PDB file of C-alpha atoms in Angstrom:
ATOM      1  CA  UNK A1103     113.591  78.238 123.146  1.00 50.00           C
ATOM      2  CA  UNK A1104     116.101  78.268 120.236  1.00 53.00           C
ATOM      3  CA  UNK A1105     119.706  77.744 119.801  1.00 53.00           C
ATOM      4  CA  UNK A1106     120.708  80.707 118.943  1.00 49.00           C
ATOM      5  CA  UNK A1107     123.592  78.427 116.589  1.00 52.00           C
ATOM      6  CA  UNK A1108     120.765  77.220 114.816  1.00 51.00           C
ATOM      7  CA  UNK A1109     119.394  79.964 113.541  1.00 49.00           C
ATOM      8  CA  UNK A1110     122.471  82.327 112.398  1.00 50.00           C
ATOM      9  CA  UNK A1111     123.823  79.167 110.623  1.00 59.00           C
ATOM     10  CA  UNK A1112     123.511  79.598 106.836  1.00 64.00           C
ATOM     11  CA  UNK A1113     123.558  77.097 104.101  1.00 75.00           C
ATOM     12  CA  UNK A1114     125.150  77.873 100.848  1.00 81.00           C
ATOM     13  CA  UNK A1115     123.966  77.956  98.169  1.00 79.00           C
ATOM     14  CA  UNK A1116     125.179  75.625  94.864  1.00 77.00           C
ATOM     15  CA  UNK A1117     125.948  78.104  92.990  1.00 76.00           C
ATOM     16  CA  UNK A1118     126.977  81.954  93.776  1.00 81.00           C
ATOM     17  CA  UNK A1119     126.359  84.532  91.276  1.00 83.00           C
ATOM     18  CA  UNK A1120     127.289  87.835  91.482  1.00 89.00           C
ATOM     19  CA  UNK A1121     124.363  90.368  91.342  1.00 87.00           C
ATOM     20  CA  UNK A1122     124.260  92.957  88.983  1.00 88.00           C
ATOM     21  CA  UNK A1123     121.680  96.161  88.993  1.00 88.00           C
ATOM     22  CA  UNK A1124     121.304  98.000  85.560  1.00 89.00           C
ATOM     23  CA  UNK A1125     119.959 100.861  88.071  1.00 89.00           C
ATOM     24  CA  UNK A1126     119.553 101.221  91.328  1.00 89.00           C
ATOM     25  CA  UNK A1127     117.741 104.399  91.355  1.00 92.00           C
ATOM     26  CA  UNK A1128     113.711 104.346  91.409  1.00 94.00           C
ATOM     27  CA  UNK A1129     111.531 105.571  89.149  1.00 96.00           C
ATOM     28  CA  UNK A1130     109.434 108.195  89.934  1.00 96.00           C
ATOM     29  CA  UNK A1131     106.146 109.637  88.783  1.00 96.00           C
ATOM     30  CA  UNK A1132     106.192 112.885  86.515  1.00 95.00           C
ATOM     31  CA  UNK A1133     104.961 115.734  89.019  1.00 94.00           C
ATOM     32  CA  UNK A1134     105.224 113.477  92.022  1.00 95.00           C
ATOM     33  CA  UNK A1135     107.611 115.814  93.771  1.00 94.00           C
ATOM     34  CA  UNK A1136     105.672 118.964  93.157  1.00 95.00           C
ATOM     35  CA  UNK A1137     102.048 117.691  94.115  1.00 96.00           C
ATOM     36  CA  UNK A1138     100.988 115.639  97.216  1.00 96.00           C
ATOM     37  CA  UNK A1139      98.195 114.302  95.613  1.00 97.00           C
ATOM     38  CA  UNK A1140     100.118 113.024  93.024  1.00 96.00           C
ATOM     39  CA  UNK A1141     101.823 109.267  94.433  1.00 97.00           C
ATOM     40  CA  UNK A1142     106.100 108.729  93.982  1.00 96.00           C
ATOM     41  CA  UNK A1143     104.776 105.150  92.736  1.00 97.00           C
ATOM     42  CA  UNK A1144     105.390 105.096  88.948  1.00 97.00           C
ATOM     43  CA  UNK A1145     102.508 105.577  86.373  1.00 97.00           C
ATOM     44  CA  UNK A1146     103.349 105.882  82.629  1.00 97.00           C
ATOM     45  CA  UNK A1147     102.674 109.456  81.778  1.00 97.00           C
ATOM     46  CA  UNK A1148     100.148 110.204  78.697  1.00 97.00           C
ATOM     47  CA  UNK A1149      99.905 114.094  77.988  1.00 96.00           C
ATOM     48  CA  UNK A1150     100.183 114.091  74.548  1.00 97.00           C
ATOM     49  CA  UNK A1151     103.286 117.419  75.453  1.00 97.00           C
ATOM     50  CA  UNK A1152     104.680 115.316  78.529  1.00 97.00           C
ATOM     51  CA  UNK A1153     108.199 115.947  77.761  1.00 96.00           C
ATOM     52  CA  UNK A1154     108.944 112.728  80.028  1.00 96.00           C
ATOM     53  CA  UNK A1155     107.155 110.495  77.570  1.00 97.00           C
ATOM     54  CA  UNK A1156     108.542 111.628  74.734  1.00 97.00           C
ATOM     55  CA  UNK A1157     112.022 111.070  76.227  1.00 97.00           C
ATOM     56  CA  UNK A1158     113.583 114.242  76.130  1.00 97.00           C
ATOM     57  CA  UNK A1159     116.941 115.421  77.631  1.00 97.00           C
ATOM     58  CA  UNK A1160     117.065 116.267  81.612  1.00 95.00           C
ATOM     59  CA  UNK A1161     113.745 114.855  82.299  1.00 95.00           C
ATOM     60  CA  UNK A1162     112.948 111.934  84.344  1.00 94.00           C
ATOM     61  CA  UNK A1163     113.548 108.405  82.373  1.00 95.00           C
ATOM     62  CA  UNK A1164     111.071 106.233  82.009  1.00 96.00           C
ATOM     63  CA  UNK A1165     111.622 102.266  82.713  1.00 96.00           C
ATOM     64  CA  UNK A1166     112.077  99.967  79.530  1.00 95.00           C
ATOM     65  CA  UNK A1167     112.958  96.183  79.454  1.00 95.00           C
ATOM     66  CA  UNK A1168     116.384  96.752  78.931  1.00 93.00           C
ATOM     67  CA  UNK A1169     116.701  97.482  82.651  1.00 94.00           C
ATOM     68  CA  UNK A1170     115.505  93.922  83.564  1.00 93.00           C
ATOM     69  CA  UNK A1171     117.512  91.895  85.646  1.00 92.00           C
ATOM     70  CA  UNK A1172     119.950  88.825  84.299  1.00 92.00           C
ATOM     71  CA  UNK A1173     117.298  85.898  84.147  1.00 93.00           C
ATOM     72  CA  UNK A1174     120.195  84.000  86.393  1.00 91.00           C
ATOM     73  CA  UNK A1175     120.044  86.336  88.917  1.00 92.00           C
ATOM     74  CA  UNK A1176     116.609  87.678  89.269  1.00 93.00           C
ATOM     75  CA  UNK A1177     114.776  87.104  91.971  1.00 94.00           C
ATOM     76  CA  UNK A1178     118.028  86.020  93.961  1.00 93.00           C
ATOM     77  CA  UNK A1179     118.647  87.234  97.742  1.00 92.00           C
ATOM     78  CA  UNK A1180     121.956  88.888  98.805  1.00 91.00           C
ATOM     79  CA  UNK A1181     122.938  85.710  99.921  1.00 90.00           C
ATOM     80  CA  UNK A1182     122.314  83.766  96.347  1.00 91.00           C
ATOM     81  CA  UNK A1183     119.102  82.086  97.637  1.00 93.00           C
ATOM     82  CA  UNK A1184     115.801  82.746  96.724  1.00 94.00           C
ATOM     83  CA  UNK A1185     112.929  83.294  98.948  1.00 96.00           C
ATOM     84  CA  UNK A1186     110.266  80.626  99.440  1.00 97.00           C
ATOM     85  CA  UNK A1187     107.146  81.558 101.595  1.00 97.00           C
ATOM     86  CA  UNK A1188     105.999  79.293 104.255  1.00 97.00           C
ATOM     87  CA  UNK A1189     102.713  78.974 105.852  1.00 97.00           C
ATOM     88  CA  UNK A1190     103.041  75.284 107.433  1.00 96.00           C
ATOM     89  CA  UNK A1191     105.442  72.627 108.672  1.00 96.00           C
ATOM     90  CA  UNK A1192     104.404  70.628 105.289  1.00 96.00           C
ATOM     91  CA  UNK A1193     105.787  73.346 103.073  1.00 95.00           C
ATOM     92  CA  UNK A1194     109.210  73.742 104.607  1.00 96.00           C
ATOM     93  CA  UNK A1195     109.012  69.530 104.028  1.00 95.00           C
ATOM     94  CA  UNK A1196     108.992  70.697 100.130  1.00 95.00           C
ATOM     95  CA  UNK A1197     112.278  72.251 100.637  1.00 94.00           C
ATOM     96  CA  UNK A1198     114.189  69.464 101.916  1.00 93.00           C
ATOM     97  CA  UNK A1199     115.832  68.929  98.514  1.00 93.00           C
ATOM     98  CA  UNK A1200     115.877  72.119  97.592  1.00 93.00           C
ATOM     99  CA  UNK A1201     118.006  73.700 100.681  1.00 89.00           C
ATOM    100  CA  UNK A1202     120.531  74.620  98.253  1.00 92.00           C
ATOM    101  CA  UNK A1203     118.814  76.846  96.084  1.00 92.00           C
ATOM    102  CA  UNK A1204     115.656  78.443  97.971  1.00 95.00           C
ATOM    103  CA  UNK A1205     115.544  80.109 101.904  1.00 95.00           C
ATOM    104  CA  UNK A1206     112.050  79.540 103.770  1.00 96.00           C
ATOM    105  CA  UNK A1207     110.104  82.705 104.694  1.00 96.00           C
ATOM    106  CA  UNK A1208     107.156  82.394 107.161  1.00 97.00           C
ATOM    107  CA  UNK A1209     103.946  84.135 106.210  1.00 97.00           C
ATOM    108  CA  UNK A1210     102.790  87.872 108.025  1.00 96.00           C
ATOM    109  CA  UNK A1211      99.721  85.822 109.076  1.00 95.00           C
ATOM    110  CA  UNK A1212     101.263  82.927 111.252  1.00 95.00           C
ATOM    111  CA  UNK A1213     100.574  82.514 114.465  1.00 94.00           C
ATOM    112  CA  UNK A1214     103.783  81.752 117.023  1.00 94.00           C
ATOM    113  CA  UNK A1215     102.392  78.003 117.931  1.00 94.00           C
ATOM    114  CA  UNK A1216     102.839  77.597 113.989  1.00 95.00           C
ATOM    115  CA  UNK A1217     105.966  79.389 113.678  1.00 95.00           C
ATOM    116  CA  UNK A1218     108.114  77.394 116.681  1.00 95.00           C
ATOM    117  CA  UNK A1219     106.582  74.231 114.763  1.00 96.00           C
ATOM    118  CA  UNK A1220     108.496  75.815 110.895  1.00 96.00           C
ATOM    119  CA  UNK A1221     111.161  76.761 113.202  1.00 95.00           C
ATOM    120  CA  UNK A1222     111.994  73.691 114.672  1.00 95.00           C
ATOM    121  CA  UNK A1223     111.131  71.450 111.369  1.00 95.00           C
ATOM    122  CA  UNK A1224     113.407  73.750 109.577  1.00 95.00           C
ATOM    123  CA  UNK A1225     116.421  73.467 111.684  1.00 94.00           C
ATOM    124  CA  UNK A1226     115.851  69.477 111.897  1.00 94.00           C
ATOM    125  CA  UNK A1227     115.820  69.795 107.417  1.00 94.00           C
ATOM    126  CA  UNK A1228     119.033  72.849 107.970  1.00 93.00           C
ATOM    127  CA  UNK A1229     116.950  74.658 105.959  1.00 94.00           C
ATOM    128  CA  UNK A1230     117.125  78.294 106.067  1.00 94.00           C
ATOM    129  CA  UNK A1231     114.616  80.930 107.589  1.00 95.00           C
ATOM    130  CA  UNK A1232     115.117  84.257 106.965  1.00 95.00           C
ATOM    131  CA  UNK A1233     112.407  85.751 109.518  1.00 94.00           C
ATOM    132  CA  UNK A1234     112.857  83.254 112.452  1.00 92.00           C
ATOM    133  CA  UNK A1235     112.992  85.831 115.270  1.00 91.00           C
ATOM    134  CA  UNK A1236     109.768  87.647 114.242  1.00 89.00           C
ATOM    135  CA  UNK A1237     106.943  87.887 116.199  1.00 86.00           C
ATOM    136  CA  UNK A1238     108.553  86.151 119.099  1.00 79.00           C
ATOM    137  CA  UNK A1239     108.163  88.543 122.586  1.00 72.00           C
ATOM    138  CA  UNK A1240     110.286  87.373 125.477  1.00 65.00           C
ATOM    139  CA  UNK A1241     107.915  87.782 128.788  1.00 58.00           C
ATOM    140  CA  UNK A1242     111.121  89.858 130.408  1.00 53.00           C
ATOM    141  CA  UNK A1243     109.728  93.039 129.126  1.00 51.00           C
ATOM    142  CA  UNK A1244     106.371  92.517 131.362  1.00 50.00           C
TER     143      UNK A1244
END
């Protein structure tokens, strides 16, 4: 169906910056590792004694806008692209110009007919898809 060329080839991008994380660790939510009904995802604690909002030494830290990305680089794939989300063959159109600086994604909620129609328009603009072998089943496995 596709060359298999045409979809491992990669176009780079204008500029390449390198990407720096302030922290790569997670933040976690106070008491999230001793209760299950509690959720890892992070909530700002409140207690008016929660040691972890009141900053002190050996607890959890709490994020703060100083651990924002570089403005440059945020947002930015591994691969210095950003990521553009597709849902038809007119929006990968919008990235004809712009093949430099932005990858195509196609939506969860494509169908394949749609997808092999962003696949092949994409290759014909050698613009970039990042999920082009998703949701494609080869009939061998039947």
């Amino acid at each position: 169906l596709f060359d298999s060329a045409d979809l491992t080839r990669m176009v780079r991008p204008l500029v390449k910056k390198t990407i720096i994380k302030k922290r790569r660790a997670k933040f976690f939510r106070q008491d999230s590792d001793r209760r299950i009904t509690v959720k890892p995802s992070w909530r700002k604690p409140k207690g008016i004694d929660s040691p972890v909002r009141r900053r002190f030494k050996g607890y959890p830290l709490m994020p703060s806008i100083g651990y924002g990305s570089n403005k440059k680089t945020r947002h930015l794939l591994p691969n210095g692209l950003k990521k553009f989300i597709v849902y038809n063959v007119k929006d990968v159109e919008l990235l004809l110009m712009h093949n430099r600086s932005f990858v195509a994604e196609i939506a969860h909620n494509v169908s394949v007919r749609k997808r092999t129609q962003i696949i092949e328009r994409a290759g014909q603009l050698s613009v970039t898809v990042t999920n082009a072998s998703a949701k494609f089943r080869t009939e061998d496995n039947e």
